[in-house]
Structure formats: structure tokens, C-alpha cells
Amino acid sequence: MSATPLPGIGVQYDLTTRERRHLSVIAHRDGTRTVNLYRADDPDACAQSLHLSGAEATSLIDALMPAHHSPNLLHTTDLGLVAERIELSAHSYWNGRLLGETRMRTETGVSIVAVLRRAEARPSPAPDFRLAGGDTLIVIGTREGVDAAASILGRE
Amino acid sequence: MHSALFLIEFGAIILGLGLLGRLAGRFRFSPIPLYLLAGLAFGTGGLLPMGASEEFVAIGAEIGVILLLLMLGLEYTATDLVSNLKTQYPAGLVDFTLNAVPGAVAALLMGWGPVAAVVLAGVTWISSSGVIAKVMGDLGRLGNRETPVILSVLVLEDLAMAVYLPIITALLAGVGLAAGSLTLAIALGVAGAVLFVAVRYGRLISRFVSSDDPEKLLLVVLGLTLLVAGIAQQLQVSAAVGAFLVGIALSGEVAEGTHTLLSPLRDLFAAVFFVFFGLHTDPASIPPVLLPALALALVTAGTKIATGYWAAKRAGVGVKGRWRAGGTLVARGEFSIVIAGLAVTAGIEPALGPLATAYVLILVVIGPLTARYTEPLAARFRGRRTVKTPLLAAVPSPARSPEAVAEPAPDQDPAGRP
């Protein structure tokens, strides 16, 4: 992977695969991305050039992650534990209620390690933490536990 | 009721520009030529001479030039400029020699004198970064090997503007050699100092300007830019250069934020500037200079192609990429008009404005076409001379998208998907 600055546009990252195919990603300064594949007959020229918005690029990254299970996956350990990001919807039942009221640990055995709200993260929220719609909870537990937690938090 | 008349006139101009811009967007063309034509239509000897808004348009045009240069400065960090200057200066020199000299020679041949020669050299020298960046994006070539080469030529030209504009300003003001040298020394000193400060303390400057509130950021940046531009003008350095240096000094997040905030303003005032330039050109003066403009356009299109070819070859790009780089660099645009505008306001050679207008009109239209077709045409010529069959023998019709034209690689299906 090599990086080339493109003055006035952004930065270009180049990758040559094991099959000797060349692809590059241009990170534009406005947060969009361009993915380029090169022609076999003219390695200097793009055969395809796809312009992706920030959100499109994010979902592409998710799909490219080697350990891919679900779009919210952070990391999977070999111990059978999973960590997931679960987002509260804007009109969630839990909007304005305390974290303790969810009885999360009793019901499902998962831990809530952090709550992401806008640009900040609140590590290890206490039971008296007041949830709000739009929060993203980072939960760690067994696969079953996390699924159960997702259905509790999904209450509208 | 002076203000009512002004509002009606100015509103009509802006509305007309908006509609023209939409028209340009529909044909995927740069709106610059249409703005120039609009100015020609409304100006002296045109269809509808304007009176009341003249003064405001003149001021707006000045602000337009300042904003154009500020945004140009924002595009680059000081580090970009310095590193480009260190590695790419031969390309910059070739670019200057091949493209500025024809303009100067043409002016001398027409007997316009040395000052006009220096101005016309600038007009034919500087490519339009705006048009070129857009064309490369549209053709899906941003990832090509030759793109960094093209961009570095543009960066060097923009950096050269910081030296060239003060020279022009001094020459047009008609100052003597001593005063002119002093001005130039000041300009170079200030430009060098700003670059140095921006590389060293860019963060500090940005922190001073930085503000979370877009409104305050807008006011601070705009105020600072106009102030510096004004001071630069007082020192006979050229307001545009002052604005350019402000843009260079701002970096990182501030540059990002400013870019989004000022883009609409820049678009508005730059459009006003092009109209203003057209207003001051009498349409009747264009036909006599059409032939020289066309000849100059053809020659300098050729020299730009040679420049791009040489620069790309130097960077180790393949033959096709060299032709593409050359063809892409052909477009001239906003800065040729900015340079000519300085000369028109100063009132030297009366035929200079019309010539520059015609020249830019021709090249802003031809530029995107040469960007697209130089390589296939070159391949065709080579194909005639060599046994190797060219890949793109037939010149594709413009109606088809570039993707459809690109031959699918052997391991791809005809749609070009792996």
C-alpha cells in the first residue's frame, strides 16, 4: 500500500494484489472516496472509477472486513464472545429512561461497556445513566446474549 | 429610485447567470465561456448597456478575483507547494518556456510593446485548474498515473502566479525599474515569509482563525482576506497575491471549513468578475482579433500537449498516459482572464482584452475535447506508422460514456465488470 498526495484533490492509496492487479482509492478532502480499477492493457489508466459518498464507503468497508458477521460487528474473539454496536432509535421505548431499567445484565448476561453519543463516548455507564434516542451502546456477551440485548433495546 | 434600478439590473444579471449556468450544466460544460458571452451581450456596444450597477459590478469583480485566488490557496498546503517546487521544477520551467513564450512573441509580432507581451505571456501560460480538475473527474481519470503529474504542473503554475502577478502589477502601474524591483523584492520577500511561516506555524495561524461557529469563521476569514488583499494592493503587490497567500497560510480543518463556506460566495463573485470582463469588451472588437486568437490557441494547445507529454515522460508514465497528460493541460480559463483583466483595467493595448476573451473562449471549449481525444488520436497516428494495432482505433462518438468506450480487459465481461 503506497500513498501519493494529489494537491487540491486529496490522497491516493495504491494497492497491487497478489494477482498483479492494481487498484487505488482516492480519499477526497470532502470525505468522499473514489475507487479505481486499472486496465490490463494500459496500467496507467483507470478502467473503472467509482465515486462513493462517505456513507457508501463506510458500508463498503464493512463488507470488506475479513471477520464479517453482521454490519455492526466490532470484533469477534475466539472465546465465543462478540461485541456489537446497538443503536437506539429516535423513538425508542428507552429514550429518557435509565440504563438500570433495562435489567440488561440480569436478563441477558451482557455487559454494556460504553455509550456513544454524538461525538463522545461514555465508558462503563452506571445503572443511573439516562439513555437517549440515537445513542449507540457497545455490548459484549455471548452471541445469544447480544441478540437478546438487541431485541430488548429495540423496543419502541 | 437609483437603488430600485440597481436592484433590477443586478438581479437580472445574476438571474441570467444562473440560467446560463444551468444550461452549461446540462451540456456538462464549464459555465465560464457563457458568463463571458453574457458580459459581452450586456456591455459597451452590446444589446443592453447597463448603467446603474456598473460600479457595484466593478467592486464585485475585484472581490471575485480575490476569492478565486483565496480558494486556490486553500486547495494547497504550504508543504504541497514546497515539495512540488523541489521535485518538479524542471516541468515548471518547460511549461513556462513552451507556453509563456508564444504569448509574448505573439504580442511583440503584433507590435503591442513589452508590457503587453508580458501580460499575454501570462494569459497563454496558466492552465485552468478549475476546468481541468472537473474534466479529470468527469472522465474518471483521477486515479490515473499521469494525474499527479498534471496536478504538479498546475501547482507550480499557481505558485508562479504569486511571483508573476506582482511583476504585472508593477509593470502596469508604469513604475520605473528601481521602484519595480523594490515592489518585486517586497512581493517575493512576503511570499517567501508566508510560505516559511505557513510550513512552520500553519497550525498556530489556523488556531487563531479557527472557530466552531461557521458564521464567525466566515467573517474572520473573509475580513482577514480582504484586509490582507487591500494592504497588498497598497504596497503595489497585487491584491490577488495577498489573498492567495492567506489561502496558503490557512491549513487543515480551517481550510476545509472555509472551503465549504466560501465556495458559494466565490461562485457568485467569480461569475460577476467574468461578466465584468465581458462588459468591458466591445463585441465589435472581437472579429478583428479572431484569427490571431485562433492561431495563438492552436499553437499554445500544441505546446501544452508537448509540456504534459514531457512532464509525464519525466515521471515515468507510459506513452498513452503522456498524451493524456498533454491533452488534459490544454484548457485555459479563469486565470488567463484574471491576468487580462488587470491589463484591461490599467488600459494598455485596447485589443488585448478582446484577444484574451476570444482566446479563452476557444480554449475553454477545446480543452475538455483535447483532454478526451488526444490519446486516441495519437494512438491512431502511431497505428498508421507501426504494425501494432491501436487499441482505440476508432474515435468514439462523444454521446457514449467513457466507460462504454474503454475496451474491457481480457478477464472482464463486456460491461467491464470483473
Coordinates of C-alpha atoms in Angstrom, one line a residue:
Chain A
M1 CA 0.0 0.0 0.0
S2 CA 1.5 3.3 -1.0
A3 CA 0.2 6.9 -0.7
T4 CA 0.5 9.7 -3.2
P5 CA -0.7 13.2 -2.4
L6 CA -2.9 14.8 -5.0
P7 CA -2.7 18.5 -4.4
G8 CA -6.1 20.1 -4.4
I9 CA -7.9 16.8 -4.5
G10 CA -6.7 14.6 -1.6
V11 CA -4.6 11.5 -1.2
Q12 CA -4.4 8.4 -3.4
Y13 CA -3.7 5.0 -1.9
D14 CA -2.4 2.3 -4.3
L15 CA -2.6 -1.4 -3.8
T16 CA -1.2 -4.2 -6.0
T17 CA -2.9 -7.6 -5.4
R18 CA -1.2 -11.0 -5.4
E19 CA -2.7 -11.4 -8.9
R20 CA -0.7 -8.4 -10.0
R21 CA -3.9 -6.4 -10.4
H22 CA -3.7 -2.8 -9.4
L23 CA -6.4 -0.8 -7.6
S24 CA -6.4 2.5 -5.9
V25 CA -8.6 4.6 -3.6
I26 CA -8.6 8.3 -3.7
A27 CA -9.6 9.9 -0.4
H28 CA -11.1 13.3 -1.4
R29 CA -10.9 16.1 1.1
D30 CA -14.7 16.4 1.3
G31 CA -14.9 12.8 2.8
T32 CA -16.0 11.1 -0.4
R33 CA -13.9 8.3 -2.0
T34 CA -13.1 7.2 -5.5
V35 CA -12.3 3.5 -6.1
N36 CA -10.3 2.9 -9.3
L37 CA -9.5 -0.3 -11.1
Y38 CA -6.9 -0.3 -13.8
R39 CA -6.9 -1.6 -17.4
A40 CA -4.9 -4.6 -18.2
D41 CA -3.7 -3.2 -21.5
D42 CA -2.8 0.2 -20.1
P43 CA -1.8 0.0 -16.5
D44 CA -1.7 3.8 -16.2
A45 CA -5.3 4.3 -17.0
C46 CA -8.5 3.5 -15.0
A47 CA -10.9 1.0 -16.5
Q48 CA -13.5 1.8 -13.8
S49 CA -13.7 4.7 -11.5
L50 CA -16.4 4.7 -8.8
H51 CA -17.2 7.7 -6.8
L52 CA -18.6 6.8 -3.3
S53 CA -20.2 9.1 -0.7
G54 CA -18.9 8.8 2.9
A55 CA -21.8 6.6 3.9
E56 CA -21.4 4.3 0.8
A57 CA -17.7 4.0 1.6
T58 CA -18.4 3.0 5.2
S59 CA -20.8 0.2 4.1
L60 CA -18.2 -1.0 1.6
I61 CA -15.6 -1.1 4.3
D62 CA -18.0 -3.2 6.5
A63 CA -18.4 -5.7 3.7
L64 CA -14.7 -5.9 3.1
M65 CA -13.8 -6.7 6.7
P66 CA -12.4 -10.2 6.8
A67 CA -14.2 -11.3 10.0
H68 CA -17.6 -10.3 8.8
H69 CA -20.8 -11.4 10.5
S70 CA -23.1 -8.5 10.8
P71 CA -22.9 -4.9 9.9
N72 CA -22.5 -3.8 13.5
L73 CA -19.6 -6.1 14.3
L74 CA -16.7 -4.7 16.1
H75 CA -14.6 -7.7 16.9
T76 CA -15.0 -11.4 17.5
T77 CA -12.9 -13.3 19.9
D78 CA -12.2 -17.0 19.8
L79 CA -13.8 -17.4 23.2
G80 CA -17.3 -17.2 21.8
L81 CA -17.8 -13.6 22.9
V82 CA -19.0 -11.0 20.5
A83 CA -19.0 -7.2 20.7
E84 CA -21.7 -5.3 18.9
R85 CA -22.8 -1.7 18.4
I86 CA -26.6 -1.4 19.0
E87 CA -28.2 1.8 18.2
L88 CA -31.3 3.1 20.0
S89 CA -33.8 4.5 17.5
A90 CA -35.1 8.1 17.9
H91 CA -38.5 7.0 19.2
S92 CA -37.1 4.1 21.3
Y93 CA -39.0 3.0 24.4
W94 CA -35.8 3.6 26.4
N95 CA -35.5 7.2 25.3
G96 CA -35.1 9.2 28.6
R97 CA -35.2 6.0 30.8
L98 CA -32.3 4.8 33.0
L99 CA -29.9 2.2 31.9
G100 CA -30.7 0.2 35.1
E101 CA -34.3 -0.1 34.0
T102 CA -33.3 -2.3 31.0
R103 CA -32.2 -5.0 33.5
M104 CA -29.8 -5.9 30.8
R105 CA -27.2 -7.8 32.8
T106 CA -29.8 -9.8 34.7
E107 CA -31.8 -10.7 31.6
T108 CA -29.1 -11.4 29.1
G109 CA -25.7 -11.5 30.8
V110 CA -24.1 -9.0 28.5
S111 CA -22.1 -6.0 29.6
I112 CA -22.5 -2.5 28.3
V113 CA -19.0 -1.2 28.0
A114 CA -19.7 2.2 26.5
V115 CA -22.4 4.5 25.2
L116 CA -21.5 6.6 22.1
R117 CA -23.5 9.9 22.0
R118 CA -22.8 12.2 19.1
A119 CA -19.0 12.7 19.0
E120 CA -18.2 11.5 22.6
A121 CA -18.0 8.1 24.2
R122 CA -19.1 7.4 27.8
P123 CA -17.2 4.4 29.1
S124 CA -18.8 1.9 31.5
P125 CA -22.1 3.8 32.1
A126 CA -23.6 3.2 35.6
P127 CA -27.2 1.9 36.1
D128 CA -28.4 5.6 36.7
F129 CA -27.2 6.6 33.2
R130 CA -30.1 8.1 31.3
L131 CA -30.4 6.8 27.8
A132 CA -31.5 8.9 24.8
G133 CA -32.7 8.1 21.3
G134 CA -29.8 8.0 18.9
D135 CA -27.3 6.6 21.5
T136 CA -25.1 3.7 20.3
L137 CA -24.5 1.1 23.0
I138 CA -21.4 -1.1 22.8
V139 CA -22.3 -4.5 24.3
I140 CA -20.2 -7.5 24.9
G141 CA -21.5 -11.0 25.6
T142 CA -22.3 -14.4 24.1
R143 CA -23.9 -14.5 20.7
E144 CA -27.3 -15.4 22.3
G145 CA -26.9 -12.7 24.9
V146 CA -26.1 -10.0 22.5
D147 CA -29.0 -11.0 20.2
A148 CA -31.4 -10.9 23.3
A149 CA -30.0 -7.5 24.3
A150 CA -30.6 -6.2 20.8
S151 CA -34.2 -7.2 20.9
I152 CA -34.7 -5.6 24.4
L153 CA -33.1 -2.4 23.2
G154 CA -35.1 -2.5 20.0
R155 CA -38.4 -1.9 22.0
E156 CA -40.2 1.1 20.6
Chain B
M1 CA -35.1 55.5 -7.2
H2 CA -31.5 54.7 -8.0
S3 CA -31.4 51.7 -5.8
A4 CA -34.5 50.2 -7.4
L5 CA -33.0 50.4 -10.8
F6 CA -29.7 48.9 -9.5
L7 CA -31.6 46.0 -7.9
I8 CA -33.5 45.3 -11.1
E9 CA -30.3 45.4 -13.2
F10 CA -28.1 43.4 -10.9
G11 CA -30.9 40.9 -10.2
A12 CA -31.4 40.4 -13.9
I13 CA -27.6 39.8 -14.4
I14 CA -27.4 37.3 -11.6
L15 CA -30.6 35.5 -12.7
G16 CA -29.3 35.4 -16.3
L17 CA -26.1 33.9 -15.0
G18 CA -28.0 31.3 -13.0
L19 CA -29.9 30.2 -16.1
L20 CA -26.8 30.2 -18.2
G21 CA -25.1 28.1 -15.5
R22 CA -27.9 25.6 -15.7
L23 CA -27.6 25.5 -19.4
A24 CA -23.9 24.8 -19.1
G25 CA -24.6 22.1 -16.5
R26 CA -26.9 20.4 -18.9
F27 CA -24.2 20.1 -21.5
R28 CA -21.5 19.4 -18.9
F29 CA -19.6 22.4 -19.9
S30 CA -17.7 25.0 -17.9
P31 CA -20.0 28.0 -17.5
I32 CA -17.1 30.4 -17.8
P33 CA -17.5 31.0 -21.6
L34 CA -21.2 31.6 -21.2
Y35 CA -20.5 34.2 -18.4
L36 CA -18.1 36.0 -20.7
L37 CA -20.6 35.9 -23.5
A38 CA -23.2 37.3 -21.2
G39 CA -20.9 40.1 -20.3
L40 CA -20.3 40.8 -23.9
A41 CA -24.0 41.0 -24.6
F42 CA -24.7 43.5 -21.8
G43 CA -21.7 45.7 -22.1
T44 CA -20.5 48.6 -24.1
G45 CA -21.8 48.3 -27.7
G46 CA -23.8 45.2 -26.7
L47 CA -27.5 44.6 -26.7
L48 CA -28.5 46.1 -23.4
P49 CA -26.0 48.5 -21.9
M50 CA -26.1 48.6 -18.2
G51 CA -25.7 51.8 -16.2
A52 CA -26.8 51.7 -12.6
S53 CA -25.0 48.6 -11.5
E54 CA -21.7 49.3 -13.2
E55 CA -19.9 50.5 -10.0
F56 CA -21.1 47.6 -7.9
V57 CA -20.2 45.1 -10.6
A58 CA -16.7 46.5 -10.7
I59 CA -16.2 46.1 -7.0
G60 CA -17.8 42.7 -7.1
A61 CA -15.4 41.7 -9.9
E62 CA -12.4 42.7 -7.7
I63 CA -13.8 40.6 -4.8
G64 CA -14.3 37.8 -7.3
V65 CA -10.6 37.8 -8.2
I66 CA -9.6 37.9 -4.5
L67 CA -11.9 35.0 -3.7
L68 CA -10.7 32.9 -6.7
L69 CA -7.1 33.3 -5.5
L70 CA -8.0 32.7 -1.8
M71 CA -9.7 29.4 -2.7
L72 CA -6.8 28.4 -4.9
G73 CA -4.5 29.0 -1.9
L74 CA -6.8 26.9 0.3
E75 CA -6.5 24.0 -2.2
Y76 CA -2.9 23.6 -1.4
T77 CA -0.9 23.3 1.8
A78 CA 2.4 25.1 2.0
T79 CA 4.0 21.7 2.3
D80 CA 2.4 20.7 -1.0
L81 CA 3.9 23.8 -2.7
V82 CA 7.4 23.4 -1.3
S83 CA 7.7 19.7 -2.0
N84 CA 6.3 20.2 -5.6
L85 CA 8.7 23.0 -6.2
K86 CA 11.7 20.9 -5.1
T87 CA 10.9 17.8 -7.2
Q88 CA 9.0 19.2 -10.2
Y89 CA 10.7 22.5 -11.0
P90 CA 12.1 21.2 -14.4
A91 CA 8.5 20.6 -15.5
G92 CA 7.6 24.1 -14.4
L93 CA 10.4 25.6 -16.4
V94 CA 9.5 23.6 -19.5
D95 CA 5.9 24.7 -19.0
F96 CA 6.9 28.4 -18.8
T97 CA 9.2 28.2 -21.8
L98 CA 6.8 26.4 -24.1
N99 CA 3.6 28.3 -23.1
A100 CA 4.5 31.8 -21.9
V101 CA 7.0 32.5 -24.8
P102 CA 4.4 32.0 -27.6
G103 CA 2.1 34.6 -26.0
A104 CA 5.0 37.1 -25.6
V105 CA 6.2 36.5 -29.1
A106 CA 2.6 37.0 -30.5
A107 CA 2.2 40.3 -28.7
L108 CA 5.6 41.5 -30.0
L109 CA 4.7 40.4 -33.5
M110 CA 1.5 42.4 -33.3
G111 CA 3.6 45.4 -32.2
W112 CA 2.0 45.8 -28.8
G113 CA 5.2 46.5 -26.9
P114 CA 6.9 44.8 -24.0
V115 CA 4.3 45.3 -21.2
A116 CA 1.5 43.7 -23.3
A117 CA 3.9 40.9 -24.2
V118 CA 4.4 40.1 -20.5
V119 CA 0.6 40.1 -20.0
L120 CA -0.1 37.9 -23.0
A121 CA 2.6 35.5 -21.9
G122 CA 0.7 35.0 -18.6
V123 CA -2.6 34.6 -20.5
T124 CA -1.2 31.7 -22.6
W125 CA 0.9 30.2 -19.8
I126 CA -1.5 29.4 -17.0
S127 CA -3.8 26.4 -17.4
S128 CA -7.2 26.5 -15.7
S129 CA -7.1 24.3 -12.6
G130 CA -10.8 24.5 -12.2
V131 CA -11.7 23.3 -15.7
I132 CA -9.0 20.6 -15.6
A133 CA -9.9 19.2 -12.2
K134 CA -13.6 18.9 -13.4
V135 CA -12.7 17.3 -16.7
M136 CA -10.5 14.7 -15.0
G137 CA -13.3 13.9 -12.5
D138 CA -15.8 13.6 -15.3
L139 CA -13.6 11.3 -17.4
G140 CA -12.9 9.1 -14.4
R141 CA -9.2 9.7 -14.6
L142 CA -8.5 10.9 -11.1
G143 CA -6.7 7.6 -10.3
N144 CA -4.5 7.6 -13.5
R145 CA -0.8 7.5 -13.3
E146 CA -0.5 10.8 -15.1
T147 CA -2.8 12.7 -12.7
P148 CA -0.2 13.6 -10.1
V149 CA 2.0 14.9 -12.9
I150 CA -0.8 17.1 -14.2
L151 CA -1.6 18.4 -10.8
S152 CA 2.0 19.2 -10.0
V153 CA 2.2 21.3 -13.2
L154 CA -0.9 23.2 -12.1
V155 CA 0.5 23.7 -8.6
L156 CA 3.7 25.1 -10.0
E157 CA 1.8 27.5 -12.2
D158 CA -0.3 28.7 -9.3
L159 CA 2.8 29.2 -7.3
A160 CA 4.4 31.1 -10.2
M161 CA 1.3 33.4 -10.2
A162 CA 2.5 34.6 -6.8
V163 CA 5.6 35.9 -8.4
Y164 CA 4.1 36.9 -11.7
L165 CA 1.2 38.9 -10.5
P166 CA 3.3 41.5 -8.6
I167 CA 5.5 41.9 -11.7
I168 CA 2.5 42.5 -13.8
T169 CA 1.0 44.9 -11.3
A170 CA 4.3 46.9 -11.2
L171 CA 4.6 46.9 -15.0
L172 CA 1.0 48.1 -15.5
A173 CA 1.4 50.8 -12.9
G174 CA 4.2 52.1 -15.1
V175 CA 6.7 52.3 -12.2
G176 CA 10.3 52.7 -13.0
L177 CA 12.9 50.0 -12.8
A178 CA 14.0 50.8 -9.3
A179 CA 10.5 51.1 -7.9
G180 CA 9.5 48.0 -9.8
S181 CA 12.4 46.0 -8.4
L182 CA 11.5 47.2 -4.9
T183 CA 7.9 46.0 -5.4
L184 CA 9.1 42.7 -6.7
A185 CA 11.5 42.3 -3.8
I186 CA 8.7 43.1 -1.3
A187 CA 6.4 40.6 -3.1
L188 CA 9.0 37.8 -3.1
G189 CA 10.0 38.5 0.5
V190 CA 6.4 38.4 1.7
A191 CA 5.6 35.3 -0.3
G192 CA 8.7 33.6 1.0
A193 CA 8.0 34.7 4.5
V194 CA 4.4 33.5 4.3
L195 CA 5.4 30.1 2.9
F196 CA 8.0 29.7 5.7
V197 CA 5.5 30.7 8.4
A198 CA 2.8 28.5 6.9
V199 CA 5.1 25.5 6.9
R200 CA 6.4 26.2 10.4
Y201 CA 3.5 27.7 12.2
G202 CA 0.5 26.9 10.0
R203 CA -1.2 25.3 13.0
L204 CA -1.0 28.5 15.0
I205 CA -2.5 30.6 12.3
S206 CA -5.3 28.2 11.8
R207 CA -5.9 28.1 15.5
F208 CA -6.2 31.9 15.6
V209 CA -8.7 31.8 12.8
S210 CA -10.5 28.6 13.9
S211 CA -14.0 28.8 15.2
D212 CA -16.7 26.2 15.7
D213 CA -19.3 28.6 14.6
P214 CA -19.5 28.8 10.7
E215 CA -20.8 32.4 10.8
K216 CA -17.8 33.7 12.8
L217 CA -15.3 31.7 10.7
L218 CA -16.8 33.2 7.6
L219 CA -16.5 36.7 8.9
V220 CA -13.0 36.2 10.2
V221 CA -11.6 34.6 7.1
L222 CA -13.4 37.0 4.7
G223 CA -12.3 40.0 6.7
L224 CA -8.7 38.8 7.0
T225 CA -8.5 38.1 3.3
L226 CA -9.9 41.4 2.2
L227 CA -7.7 43.3 4.6
V228 CA -4.5 41.5 3.5
A229 CA -5.5 41.9 -0.1
G230 CA -6.1 45.6 0.4
I231 CA -2.7 46.0 2.1
A232 CA -1.0 44.1 -0.7
Q233 CA -2.7 46.4 -3.2
Q234 CA -1.4 49.4 -1.2
L235 CA 2.1 48.0 -1.4
Q236 CA 1.7 47.6 -5.2
V237 CA 2.0 43.9 -4.8
S238 CA -1.5 42.9 -6.2
A239 CA -4.5 42.1 -4.1
A240 CA -4.8 38.7 -5.7
V241 CA -1.4 37.6 -4.4
G242 CA -2.3 38.8 -0.9
A243 CA -5.4 36.6 -1.0
F244 CA -3.5 33.7 -2.4
L245 CA -1.0 33.8 0.5
V246 CA -3.8 34.0 3.0
G247 CA -5.2 30.8 1.5
I248 CA -1.8 29.1 1.7
A249 CA -1.3 30.1 5.3
L250 CA -4.7 28.6 6.4
S251 CA -4.5 24.8 6.6
G252 CA -6.1 21.7 8.0
E253 CA -9.6 21.9 9.3
V254 CA -9.9 25.7 8.9
A255 CA -9.2 25.3 5.2
E256 CA -11.8 22.6 5.0
G257 CA -14.4 24.7 6.7
T258 CA -13.6 27.8 4.8
H259 CA -13.7 26.0 1.6
T260 CA -17.3 24.8 2.1
L261 CA -18.4 28.2 3.5
L262 CA -16.8 30.4 0.8
S263 CA -17.5 28.2 -2.3
P264 CA -20.9 29.8 -2.9
L265 CA -19.6 33.3 -2.4
R266 CA -16.7 32.5 -4.7
D267 CA -19.0 31.2 -7.4
L268 CA -21.2 34.3 -7.2
F269 CA -18.4 36.9 -7.3
A270 CA -16.3 35.0 -9.8
A271 CA -19.3 34.9 -12.1
V272 CA -19.7 38.7 -11.6
F273 CA -16.0 39.0 -12.5
F274 CA -16.3 37.2 -15.8
V275 CA -19.4 39.3 -16.6
F276 CA -17.5 42.4 -15.7
F277 CA -14.7 41.4 -18.0
G278 CA -17.1 40.8 -20.8
L279 CA -18.9 44.2 -20.1
H280 CA -15.6 46.0 -20.7
T281 CA -15.1 44.3 -24.0
D282 CA -16.9 45.6 -27.0
P283 CA -18.2 42.7 -29.1
A284 CA -17.4 44.6 -32.2
S285 CA -13.7 44.5 -31.3
I286 CA -13.7 40.7 -31.3
P287 CA -13.9 39.7 -35.1
P288 CA -10.6 41.6 -36.0
V289 CA -8.7 39.6 -33.4
L290 CA -10.4 36.3 -34.0
L291 CA -7.8 35.0 -36.4
P292 CA -4.7 35.8 -34.2
A293 CA -6.6 34.3 -31.2
L294 CA -7.3 31.1 -33.1
A295 CA -3.7 30.8 -34.3
L296 CA -2.5 31.5 -30.8
A297 CA -4.9 29.0 -29.3
L298 CA -3.8 26.3 -31.7
V299 CA -0.1 26.9 -31.1
T300 CA -0.4 27.0 -27.4
A301 CA -2.7 23.9 -27.4
G302 CA 0.2 22.2 -29.1
T303 CA 2.8 23.5 -26.7
K304 CA 0.7 22.5 -23.7
I305 CA 0.4 18.9 -25.1
A306 CA 4.1 18.9 -25.5
T307 CA 4.6 20.1 -21.9
G308 CA 2.3 17.4 -20.5
Y309 CA 4.0 14.8 -22.6
W310 CA 7.4 15.8 -21.4
A311 CA 6.4 16.1 -17.8
A312 CA 4.7 12.7 -17.8
K313 CA 7.6 11.1 -19.5
R314 CA 9.9 12.5 -16.9
A315 CA 7.7 10.9 -14.2
G316 CA 8.0 7.5 -15.9
V317 CA 4.4 7.4 -17.2
G318 CA 3.7 5.2 -20.3
V319 CA 3.2 6.7 -23.8
K320 CA -0.6 6.8 -23.7
G321 CA -0.6 8.5 -20.3
R322 CA 1.8 11.1 -21.7
W323 CA -0.6 12.0 -24.4
R324 CA -3.5 12.1 -21.9
A325 CA -1.5 14.4 -19.6
G326 CA -0.8 16.8 -22.5
G327 CA -4.3 16.9 -23.8
T328 CA -5.7 17.5 -20.3
L329 CA -3.5 20.5 -19.7
V330 CA -4.7 22.5 -22.7
A331 CA -7.7 24.3 -21.1
R332 CA -7.1 27.9 -20.1
G333 CA -9.7 29.7 -18.2
E334 CA -10.2 31.9 -15.1
F335 CA -6.6 33.0 -14.6
S336 CA -6.0 34.0 -18.2
I337 CA -9.0 36.3 -17.7
V338 CA -7.7 37.5 -14.3
I339 CA -4.4 38.5 -15.9
A340 CA -6.0 40.1 -18.9
G341 CA -8.5 41.8 -16.6
L342 CA -5.6 43.6 -14.8
A343 CA -4.3 44.8 -18.1
V344 CA -7.8 46.0 -19.3
T345 CA -8.3 47.9 -16.1
A346 CA -4.9 49.5 -16.5
G347 CA -5.9 50.5 -20.0
I348 CA -2.9 49.3 -22.0
E349 CA -3.3 47.8 -25.6
P350 CA -7.0 48.0 -26.3
A351 CA -7.0 44.9 -28.5
L352 CA -5.6 42.8 -25.6
G353 CA -9.0 42.3 -23.8
P354 CA -10.9 41.1 -26.9
L355 CA -8.0 38.8 -27.9
A356 CA -7.8 37.3 -24.4
T357 CA -11.6 36.8 -24.4
A358 CA -11.6 35.1 -27.8
Y359 CA -8.6 33.0 -26.8
V360 CA -10.1 31.8 -23.6
L361 CA -13.5 31.1 -25.2
I362 CA -11.7 28.9 -27.8
L363 CA -9.5 27.0 -25.3
V364 CA -12.1 26.6 -22.6
V365 CA -14.3 24.8 -25.2
I366 CA -11.4 22.9 -26.9
G367 CA -9.7 22.0 -23.6
P368 CA -12.1 19.3 -22.5
L369 CA -12.1 17.8 -26.0
T370 CA -8.3 17.6 -26.3
A371 CA -8.3 16.0 -22.8
R372 CA -10.7 13.3 -24.1
Y373 CA -9.3 12.7 -27.6
T374 CA -5.6 13.5 -27.7
E375 CA -4.6 9.9 -26.7
P376 CA -6.9 8.0 -29.1
L377 CA -5.8 10.3 -32.0
A378 CA -2.2 9.9 -31.1
A379 CA -2.7 6.1 -31.0
R380 CA -4.3 6.2 -34.4
F381 CA -1.4 8.1 -35.9
R382 CA 1.1 5.7 -34.3
G383 CA -1.0 2.8 -35.6
R384 CA -0.6 4.0 -39.1
R385 CA 3.1 4.2 -38.8
T386 CA 3.7 1.0 -36.8
V387 CA 2.5 -2.6 -37.2
K388 CA 1.0 -2.6 -33.7
T389 CA -2.8 -2.3 -33.9
P390 CA -4.1 0.6 -31.8
L391 CA -6.4 -0.2 -29.0
L392 CA -8.8 2.7 -29.6
A393 CA -8.6 2.9 -33.4
A394 CA -12.0 4.4 -33.9
V395 CA -12.7 7.8 -32.4
P396 CA -15.8 7.1 -30.3
S397 CA -18.8 9.3 -30.5
P398 CA -19.0 11.8 -27.6
A399 CA -22.5 10.7 -26.8
R400 CA -21.2 7.5 -25.3
S401 CA -19.8 7.4 -21.9
P402 CA -16.0 7.0 -21.4
E403 CA -16.7 3.6 -19.7
A404 CA -18.5 2.3 -22.7
V405 CA -15.6 3.3 -24.9
A406 CA -12.9 1.7 -22.8
E407 CA -12.1 -1.8 -24.1
P408 CA -12.9 -4.4 -21.5
A409 CA -9.8 -6.1 -20.2
P410 CA -9.4 -9.8 -21.2
D411 CA -10.6 -11.1 -17.8
Q412 CA -13.7 -8.9 -17.7
D413 CA -17.1 -9.2 -19.2
P414 CA -18.1 -6.7 -21.9
A415 CA -19.6 -4.4 -19.3
G416 CA -16.2 -4.1 -17.7
R417 CA -17.0 -5.8 -14.5
P418 CA -14.5 -8.4 -13.2

